[in-house]
Each structure stands twice: as C-alpha cells, then as structure tokens.
Coordinates of C-alpha atoms and ligand atoms in Angstrom, one line a residue:
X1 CA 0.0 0.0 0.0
X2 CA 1.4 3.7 -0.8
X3 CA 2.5 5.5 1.9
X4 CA 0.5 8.3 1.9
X5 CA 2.0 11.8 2.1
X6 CA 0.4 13.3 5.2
X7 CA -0.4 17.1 5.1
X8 CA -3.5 18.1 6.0
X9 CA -5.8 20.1 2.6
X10 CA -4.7 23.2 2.4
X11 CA -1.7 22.9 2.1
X12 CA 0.2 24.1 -0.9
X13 CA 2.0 21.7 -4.0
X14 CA 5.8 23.6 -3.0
X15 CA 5.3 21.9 0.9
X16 CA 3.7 18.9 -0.6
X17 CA 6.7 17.9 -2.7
X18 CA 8.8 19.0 0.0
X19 CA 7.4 16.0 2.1
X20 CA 7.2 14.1 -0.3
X21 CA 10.8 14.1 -1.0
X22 CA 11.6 13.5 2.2
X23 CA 9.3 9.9 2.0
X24 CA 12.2 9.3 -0.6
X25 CA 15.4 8.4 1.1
X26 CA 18.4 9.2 -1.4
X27 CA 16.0 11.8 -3.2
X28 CA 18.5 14.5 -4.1
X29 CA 15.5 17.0 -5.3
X30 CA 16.3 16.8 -9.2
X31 CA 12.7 15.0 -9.0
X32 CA 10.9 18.0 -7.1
X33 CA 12.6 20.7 -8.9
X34 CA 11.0 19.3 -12.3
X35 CA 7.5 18.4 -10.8
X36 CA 7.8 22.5 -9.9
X37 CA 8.9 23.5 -13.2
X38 CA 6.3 21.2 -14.5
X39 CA 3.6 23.3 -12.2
X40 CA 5.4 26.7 -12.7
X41 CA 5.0 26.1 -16.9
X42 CA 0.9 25.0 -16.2
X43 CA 0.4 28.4 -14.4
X44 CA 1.7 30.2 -17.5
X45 CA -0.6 28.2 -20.2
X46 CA -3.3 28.4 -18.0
X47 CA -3.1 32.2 -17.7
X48 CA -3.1 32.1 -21.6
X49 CA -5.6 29.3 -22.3
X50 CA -7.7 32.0 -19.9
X51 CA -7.2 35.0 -22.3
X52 CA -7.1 33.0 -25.4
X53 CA -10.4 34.3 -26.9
X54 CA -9.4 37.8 -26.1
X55 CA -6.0 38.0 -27.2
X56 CA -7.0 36.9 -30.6
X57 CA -4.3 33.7 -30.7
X58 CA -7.0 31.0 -31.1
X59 CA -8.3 29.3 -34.4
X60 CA -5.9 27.7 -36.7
X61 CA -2.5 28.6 -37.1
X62 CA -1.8 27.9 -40.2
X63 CA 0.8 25.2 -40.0
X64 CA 0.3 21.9 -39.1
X65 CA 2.0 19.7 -36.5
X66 CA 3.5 16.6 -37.2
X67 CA 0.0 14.6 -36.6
X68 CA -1.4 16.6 -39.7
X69 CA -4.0 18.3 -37.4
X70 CA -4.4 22.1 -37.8
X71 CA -2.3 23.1 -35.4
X72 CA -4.0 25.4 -33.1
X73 CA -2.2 29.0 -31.3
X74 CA -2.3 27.7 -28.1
X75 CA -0.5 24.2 -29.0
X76 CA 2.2 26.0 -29.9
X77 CA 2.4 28.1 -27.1
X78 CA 1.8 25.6 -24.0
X79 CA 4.9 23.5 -26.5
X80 CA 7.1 26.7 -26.1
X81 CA 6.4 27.4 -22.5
X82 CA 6.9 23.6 -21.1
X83 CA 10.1 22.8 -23.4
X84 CA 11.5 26.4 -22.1
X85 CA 10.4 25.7 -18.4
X86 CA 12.0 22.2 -18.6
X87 CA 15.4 23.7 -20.1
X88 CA 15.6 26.2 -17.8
X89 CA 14.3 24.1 -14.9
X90 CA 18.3 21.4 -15.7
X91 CA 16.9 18.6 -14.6
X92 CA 15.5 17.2 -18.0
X93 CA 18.0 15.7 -20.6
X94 CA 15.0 15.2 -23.5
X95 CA 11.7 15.4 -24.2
X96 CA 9.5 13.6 -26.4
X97 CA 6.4 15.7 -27.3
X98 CA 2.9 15.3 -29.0
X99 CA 4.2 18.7 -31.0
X100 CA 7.5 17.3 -32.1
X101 CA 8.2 14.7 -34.7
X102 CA 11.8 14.1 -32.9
X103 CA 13.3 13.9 -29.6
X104 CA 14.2 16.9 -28.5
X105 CA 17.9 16.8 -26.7
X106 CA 18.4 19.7 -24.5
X107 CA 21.9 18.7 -24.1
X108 CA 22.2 19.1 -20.6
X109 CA 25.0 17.1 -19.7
X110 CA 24.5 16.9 -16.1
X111 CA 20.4 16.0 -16.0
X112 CA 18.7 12.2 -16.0
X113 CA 15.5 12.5 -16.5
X114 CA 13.4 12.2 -19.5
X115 CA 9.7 13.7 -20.2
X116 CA 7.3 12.6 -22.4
X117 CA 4.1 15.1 -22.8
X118 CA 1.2 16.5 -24.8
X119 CA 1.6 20.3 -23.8
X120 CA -2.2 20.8 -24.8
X121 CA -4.7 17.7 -25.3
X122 CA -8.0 18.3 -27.0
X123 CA -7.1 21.8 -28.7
X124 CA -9.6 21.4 -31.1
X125 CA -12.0 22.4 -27.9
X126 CA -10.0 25.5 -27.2
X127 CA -12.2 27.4 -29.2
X128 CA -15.5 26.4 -27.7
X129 CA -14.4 27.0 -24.7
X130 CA -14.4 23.2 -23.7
X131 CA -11.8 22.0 -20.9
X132 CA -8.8 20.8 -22.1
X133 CA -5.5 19.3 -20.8
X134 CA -1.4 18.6 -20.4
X135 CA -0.1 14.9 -19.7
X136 CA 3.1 14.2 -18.9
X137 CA 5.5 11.5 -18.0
X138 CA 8.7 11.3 -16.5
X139 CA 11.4 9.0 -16.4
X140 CA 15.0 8.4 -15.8
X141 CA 17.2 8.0 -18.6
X142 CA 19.0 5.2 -19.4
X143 CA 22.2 5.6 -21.3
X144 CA 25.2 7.4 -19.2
X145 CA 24.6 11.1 -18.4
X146 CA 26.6 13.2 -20.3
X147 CA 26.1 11.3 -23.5
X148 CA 23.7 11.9 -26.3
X149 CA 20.0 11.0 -25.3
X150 CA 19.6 7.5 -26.6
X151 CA 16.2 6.4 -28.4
X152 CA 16.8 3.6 -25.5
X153 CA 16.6 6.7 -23.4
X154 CA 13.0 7.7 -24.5
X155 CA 11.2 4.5 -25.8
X156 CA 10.6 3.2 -22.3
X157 CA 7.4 1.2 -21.5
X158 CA 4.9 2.8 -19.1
X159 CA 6.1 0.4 -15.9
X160 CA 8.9 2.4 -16.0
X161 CA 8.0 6.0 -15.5
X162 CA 9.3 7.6 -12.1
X163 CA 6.3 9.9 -12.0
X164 CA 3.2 11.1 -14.2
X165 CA 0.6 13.7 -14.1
X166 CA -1.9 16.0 -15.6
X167 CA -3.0 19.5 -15.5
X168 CA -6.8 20.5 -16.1
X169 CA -7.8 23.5 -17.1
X170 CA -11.4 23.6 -16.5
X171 CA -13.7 25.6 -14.6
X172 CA -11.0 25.1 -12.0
X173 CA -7.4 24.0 -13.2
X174 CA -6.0 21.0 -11.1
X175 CA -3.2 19.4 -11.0
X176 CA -3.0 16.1 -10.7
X177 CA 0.3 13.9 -10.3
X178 CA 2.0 11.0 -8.7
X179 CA 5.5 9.6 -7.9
X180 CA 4.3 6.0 -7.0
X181 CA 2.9 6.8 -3.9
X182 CA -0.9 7.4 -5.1
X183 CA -2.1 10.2 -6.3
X184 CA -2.9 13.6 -5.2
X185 CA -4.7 16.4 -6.7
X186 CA -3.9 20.4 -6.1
X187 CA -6.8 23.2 -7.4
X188 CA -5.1 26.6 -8.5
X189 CA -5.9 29.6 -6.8
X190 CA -5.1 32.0 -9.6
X191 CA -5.4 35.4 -6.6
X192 CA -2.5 33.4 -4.9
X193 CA -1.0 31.4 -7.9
X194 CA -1.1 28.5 -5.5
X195 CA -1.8 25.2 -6.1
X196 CA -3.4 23.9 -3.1
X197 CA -3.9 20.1 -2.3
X198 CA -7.6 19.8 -2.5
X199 CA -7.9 16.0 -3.3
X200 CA -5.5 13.5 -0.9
X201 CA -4.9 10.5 -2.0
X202 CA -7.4 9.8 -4.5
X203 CA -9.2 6.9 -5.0
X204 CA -11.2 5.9 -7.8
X205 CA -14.1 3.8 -7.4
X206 CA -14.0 0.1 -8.2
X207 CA -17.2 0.3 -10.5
X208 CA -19.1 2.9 -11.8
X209 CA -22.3 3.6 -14.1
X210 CA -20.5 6.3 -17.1
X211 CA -19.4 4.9 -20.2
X212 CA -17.3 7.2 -21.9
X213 CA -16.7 6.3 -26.2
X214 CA -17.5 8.6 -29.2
X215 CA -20.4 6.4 -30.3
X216 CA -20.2 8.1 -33.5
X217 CA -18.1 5.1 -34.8
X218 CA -19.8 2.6 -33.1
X219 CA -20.6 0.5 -36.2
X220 CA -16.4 0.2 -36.7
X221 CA -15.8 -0.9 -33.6
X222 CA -15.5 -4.9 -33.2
X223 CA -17.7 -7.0 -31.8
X224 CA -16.5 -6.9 -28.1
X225 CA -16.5 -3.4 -27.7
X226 CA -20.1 -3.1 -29.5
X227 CA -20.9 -6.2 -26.9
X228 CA -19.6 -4.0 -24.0
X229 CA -21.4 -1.1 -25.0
X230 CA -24.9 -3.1 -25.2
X231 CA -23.9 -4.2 -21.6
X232 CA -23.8 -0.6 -20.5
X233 CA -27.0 0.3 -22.1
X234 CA -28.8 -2.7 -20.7
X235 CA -27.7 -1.9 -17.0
X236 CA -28.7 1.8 -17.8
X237 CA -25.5 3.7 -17.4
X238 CA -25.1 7.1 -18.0
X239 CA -23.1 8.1 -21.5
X240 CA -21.1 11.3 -21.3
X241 CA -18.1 11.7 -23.8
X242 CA -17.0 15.0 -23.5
X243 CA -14.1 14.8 -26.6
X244 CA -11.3 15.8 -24.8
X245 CA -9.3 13.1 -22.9
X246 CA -8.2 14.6 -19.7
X247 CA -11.8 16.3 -18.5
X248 CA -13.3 12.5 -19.5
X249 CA -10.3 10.7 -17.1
X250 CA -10.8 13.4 -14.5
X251 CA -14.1 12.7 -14.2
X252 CA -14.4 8.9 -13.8
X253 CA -11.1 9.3 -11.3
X254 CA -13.7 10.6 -8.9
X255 CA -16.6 9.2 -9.8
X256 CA -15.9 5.6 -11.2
X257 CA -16.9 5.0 -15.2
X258 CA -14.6 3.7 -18.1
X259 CA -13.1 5.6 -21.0
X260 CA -12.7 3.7 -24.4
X261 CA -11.1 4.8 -27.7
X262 CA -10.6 1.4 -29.3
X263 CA -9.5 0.6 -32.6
X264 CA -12.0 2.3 -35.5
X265 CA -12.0 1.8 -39.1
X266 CA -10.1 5.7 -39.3
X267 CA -8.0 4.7 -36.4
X268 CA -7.1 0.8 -36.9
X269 CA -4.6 1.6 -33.6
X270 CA -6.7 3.6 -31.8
X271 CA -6.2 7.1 -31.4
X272 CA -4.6 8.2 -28.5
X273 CA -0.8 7.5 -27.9
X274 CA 0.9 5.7 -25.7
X275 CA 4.1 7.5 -24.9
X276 CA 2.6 10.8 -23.7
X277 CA -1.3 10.5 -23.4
X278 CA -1.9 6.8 -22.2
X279 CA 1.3 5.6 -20.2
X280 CA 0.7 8.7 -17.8
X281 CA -2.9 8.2 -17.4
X282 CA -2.3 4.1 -16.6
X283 CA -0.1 4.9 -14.1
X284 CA -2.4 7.5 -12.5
X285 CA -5.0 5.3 -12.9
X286 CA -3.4 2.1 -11.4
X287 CA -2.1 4.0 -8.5
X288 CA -5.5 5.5 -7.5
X289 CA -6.8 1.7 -8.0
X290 CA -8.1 1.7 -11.3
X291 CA -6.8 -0.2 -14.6
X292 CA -5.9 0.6 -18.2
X293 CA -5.5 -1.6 -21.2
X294 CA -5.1 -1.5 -25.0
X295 CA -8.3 -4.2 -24.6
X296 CA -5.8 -7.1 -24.1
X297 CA -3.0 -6.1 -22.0
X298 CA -2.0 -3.3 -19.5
X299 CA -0.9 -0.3 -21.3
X300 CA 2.3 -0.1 -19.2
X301 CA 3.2 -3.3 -20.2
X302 CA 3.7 -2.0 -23.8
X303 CA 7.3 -1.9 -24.9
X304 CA 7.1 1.1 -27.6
X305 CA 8.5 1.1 -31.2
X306 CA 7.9 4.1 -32.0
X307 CA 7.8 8.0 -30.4
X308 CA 3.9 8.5 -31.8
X309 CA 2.5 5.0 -31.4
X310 CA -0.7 4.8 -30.9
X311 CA -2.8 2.2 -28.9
X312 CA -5.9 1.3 -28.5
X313 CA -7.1 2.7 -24.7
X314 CA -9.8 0.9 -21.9
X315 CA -9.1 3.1 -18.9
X316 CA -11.1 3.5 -15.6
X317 CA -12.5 1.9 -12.9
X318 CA -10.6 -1.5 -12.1
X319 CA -13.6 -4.0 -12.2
X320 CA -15.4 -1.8 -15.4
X321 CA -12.1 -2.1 -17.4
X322 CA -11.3 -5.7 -16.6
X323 CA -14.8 -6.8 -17.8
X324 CA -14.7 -4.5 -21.2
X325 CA -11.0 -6.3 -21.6
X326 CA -10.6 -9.7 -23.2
Ligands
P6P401 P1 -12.8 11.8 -31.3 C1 -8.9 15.3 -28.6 O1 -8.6 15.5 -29.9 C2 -8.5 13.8 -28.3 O2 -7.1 13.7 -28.5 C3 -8.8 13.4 -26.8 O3 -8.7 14.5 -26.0 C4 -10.3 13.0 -27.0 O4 -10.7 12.1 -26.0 C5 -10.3 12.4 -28.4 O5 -9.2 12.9 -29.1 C6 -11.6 12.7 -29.1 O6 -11.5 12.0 -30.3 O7 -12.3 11.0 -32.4 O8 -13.8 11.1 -30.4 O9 -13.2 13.2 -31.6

C-alpha cells in the first residue's frame, strides 16, 4: 500500500513535494525541482488558455504539426512554455512531445531525466471554450549522463515511468500527479498562484455507471466493444463523452466509469498515444486503483516502437475495465 504523504488540505503543492521528498530516502530534489517546473510552466498556459479568446491567438495557425492536425495557437504556445520551463528548470535531458516529430535533446550534460508530454490535449475544444488538458511522464534515462539521449533513453514502457501527471484546465485547473505513492490532486488559486492540495490521496471507485466512447463510430468498432457497450445500455448507465481526454479521465477518477477509444476503421490503432497520453494516465490510474488496457493487456506493459504510437485505450474503474478487456 502507498505511503500516503500526510499534510493536511490546504496545504500548498511547494510543501507537498517537500514532504514528499523527504518519503524518498536518497531523493537529491532533481525530481521535485522538475515536478515545480512542470507546475510553474501549467500556471503560465493556463493564464493564456484564460485570455485566449481575447487576445485573438485561437483558431488555426496555419501550419500543421506533425499529426497533420491544424495546429492550433495555443498548441504552440503551451509546446514553447513547457520545453522552455523544462530547459531552464536542468533537470531534464530530453523530451519527447505530442508537437515534435523528434526527440528533443536539450543537451544538458548533467540532467537524468526524460519527459514525455502533450503540452495541450483536446485543442480542437479550445475554441469552444471546452476543458482541455497537459499529460506528462517522466522517467529516468537510461544511457550514461553526459552522453547523447539514446532512443533507449525515450522509448521506455509505461512500468517504468518515475512519475506522471496532468494538469486540467477547466472551470478550475488541477493538477493532478503521482510519484508512485498514489495520487494527489492540487486546485489553482489564480489570486495566490497556488496550487493547493484539495484531493488527498485519490481513490477511484472500483465500478461505476459512465461509459465514456465517441459512439459516432460505433458501427467500426469490433464485436466486443459493440458487446460491452450493449452491456452498458442494458444496466442503464449514464453516456457522457466530452471529446477531450483529460476532463473525461478526470471525471471517472472521482466518480468511477470507463473511458474507451478502441480501434476504429479511421483509427485501426486507436487514437490516443501511448508515450505521452496513455502511459501517464495508466499509471495515474493504477495508483489511484483503477486499470488501463489497450483491450488485451495493460498499457504499461507495452514496450514502444515508435515515439507517436498509438494504442488502443480501456481506462477506468478496475472492475469496469477488466470486464470490457478480453
Ligand atoms: P474523437 C482530442 O482531440 C483527443 O485527443 C482526446 O482529448 C479526446 O478524448 C479524443 O481525441 C476525441 O477524439 O475521435 O472522439 O473526436
């Protein structure tokens, strides 16, 4: 069982790692300073994400990012102010990113860990004013410091990741992280810029009664997940899909229900990806007593082959995800 970190609510994310690093014997505080840079950079997108409709950077930018998807202002933004945060921050030697095609070395000789992200999940809801998210892993690299970062370095499976977290920016922006000693959730105070831990150890519910799939493709999905699906409307659940990955997770963290986006006919794999959307959101949901699968096997049991893969993703309450996995 976790050790839980024991500071009462209130208190704010800089204490809370504080304590936390001292739950880690040998922690040197490389690990704490990046979980702060990681807070300091969500401060500054969510200010922006705030004023976006006002300071006239939303709608398409005009260039595309290496998915092909219209690449919206803000991507590029929250992209420029984690990778900047995390250079300045030292403590990261690469990053892997949703808005990169490569690895990104920031050739810091000294620095051993490794972050995988998606700066800004679910852009395409910026617009509409819909909540949207960052994900991010983080582990330690492999190959000797000091060297050049190593695909070995960034192509880890999910087991391995040292810590893993997400921010929310909805009508309050959390965030939400853990080291491997369950999870914990801080709301922003904006009048403070605080983050004050507002969920302790959180728990998500064995079952629940929200199935969360774009139904839209129902009729390419295969004949489990249709099966599944039935199940759910036979025992009455509640459907609520609100398109953007990270409000959908949040959601079913504290209230129990299952998120699915299997394999479709337009996305044979699925369409989330593993390294910096699903592997963070497994171990989140594992440690908080949930499960996630790619419908078969854990998701961070997959060794990746590639920076972009994508998988197919069951993630949720433990005993909802087990029964919708083969
Ligand atoms: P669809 C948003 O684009 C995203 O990456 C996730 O945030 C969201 O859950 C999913 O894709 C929505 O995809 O195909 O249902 O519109």
């Amino acid at each position: 069982e976790n050790s839980r970190i024991a500071l009462p609510v209130g208190s704010n994310l800089d204490r809370f790692i504080n304590k936390n690093q001292e739950a880690f014997k040998y922690a040197t505080g490389e690990l704490s300073q990046l979980i702060r840079d990681l807070a300091y950079a969500g401060k500054v997108v969510n200010r922006e994400i705030n004023r976006a409709g006002l300071a006239g950077i939303t709608g398409a930018y005009g260039s595309e990012n290496v998915q092909g998807e219209e690449q919206q202002n803000l991507d590029v933004a929250a992209n420029i102010r984690f990778t900047r945060a995390l250079k300045k921050g030292g403590e990261v030697a690469a990053i892997i990113s949703e808005e990169d095609e490569d690895i990104i070395d920031l050739n810091n000789p000294r620095s051993k860990y490794i972050i995988a992200i998606d700066p800004l999940d679910g852009s395409s809801n910026i617009d509409v004013n819909v909540s949207i998210g960052t994900i991010f892993s983080i582990y330690r690299r492999i190959s000797p410091a000091g060297s050049p970062v190593q695909e070995e370095d960034v192509l880890q499976a999910g087991k391995h990741q040292v810590a893993a977290g997400y921010i929310l920016y909805g009508s309050s922006t959390m965030f939400v992280y853990t080291t491997g000693k369950g999870v914990n959730g801080f709301t922003y105070e904006p009048s403070l810029g605080e983050y004050i831990l507002s969920h302790q150890n959180m728990k998500m519910p064995k079952d629940g009664k929200v199935y969360s799939v774009n139904e839209g493709s129902y009729r390419s999905f295969d004949d489990d997940v249709k099966a599944y699906i039935e199940t759910c409307k036979d025992r009455g659940y509640s459907a609520r899909y609100i398109g953007s990955l990270v409000a959908d997770f949040h959601r079913n963290l504290l209230k129990g229900g299952i998120y699915i986006y299997p394999s479709t006919e337009k996305a044979p794999n699925g369409k989330l990806r593993l390294m910096y959307e699903c592997n963070a959101l497994a171990m989140i949901a594992e440690q908080a007593g949930g499960l996630a699968t790619d419908g078969k096997q854990r998701i961070m049991d997959i060794e990746p082959e590639s920076l972009h893969q994508r998988v197919p993703f069951f993630v949720g309450s433990k005993h909802m995800v087990e029964e919708a996995s083969k």
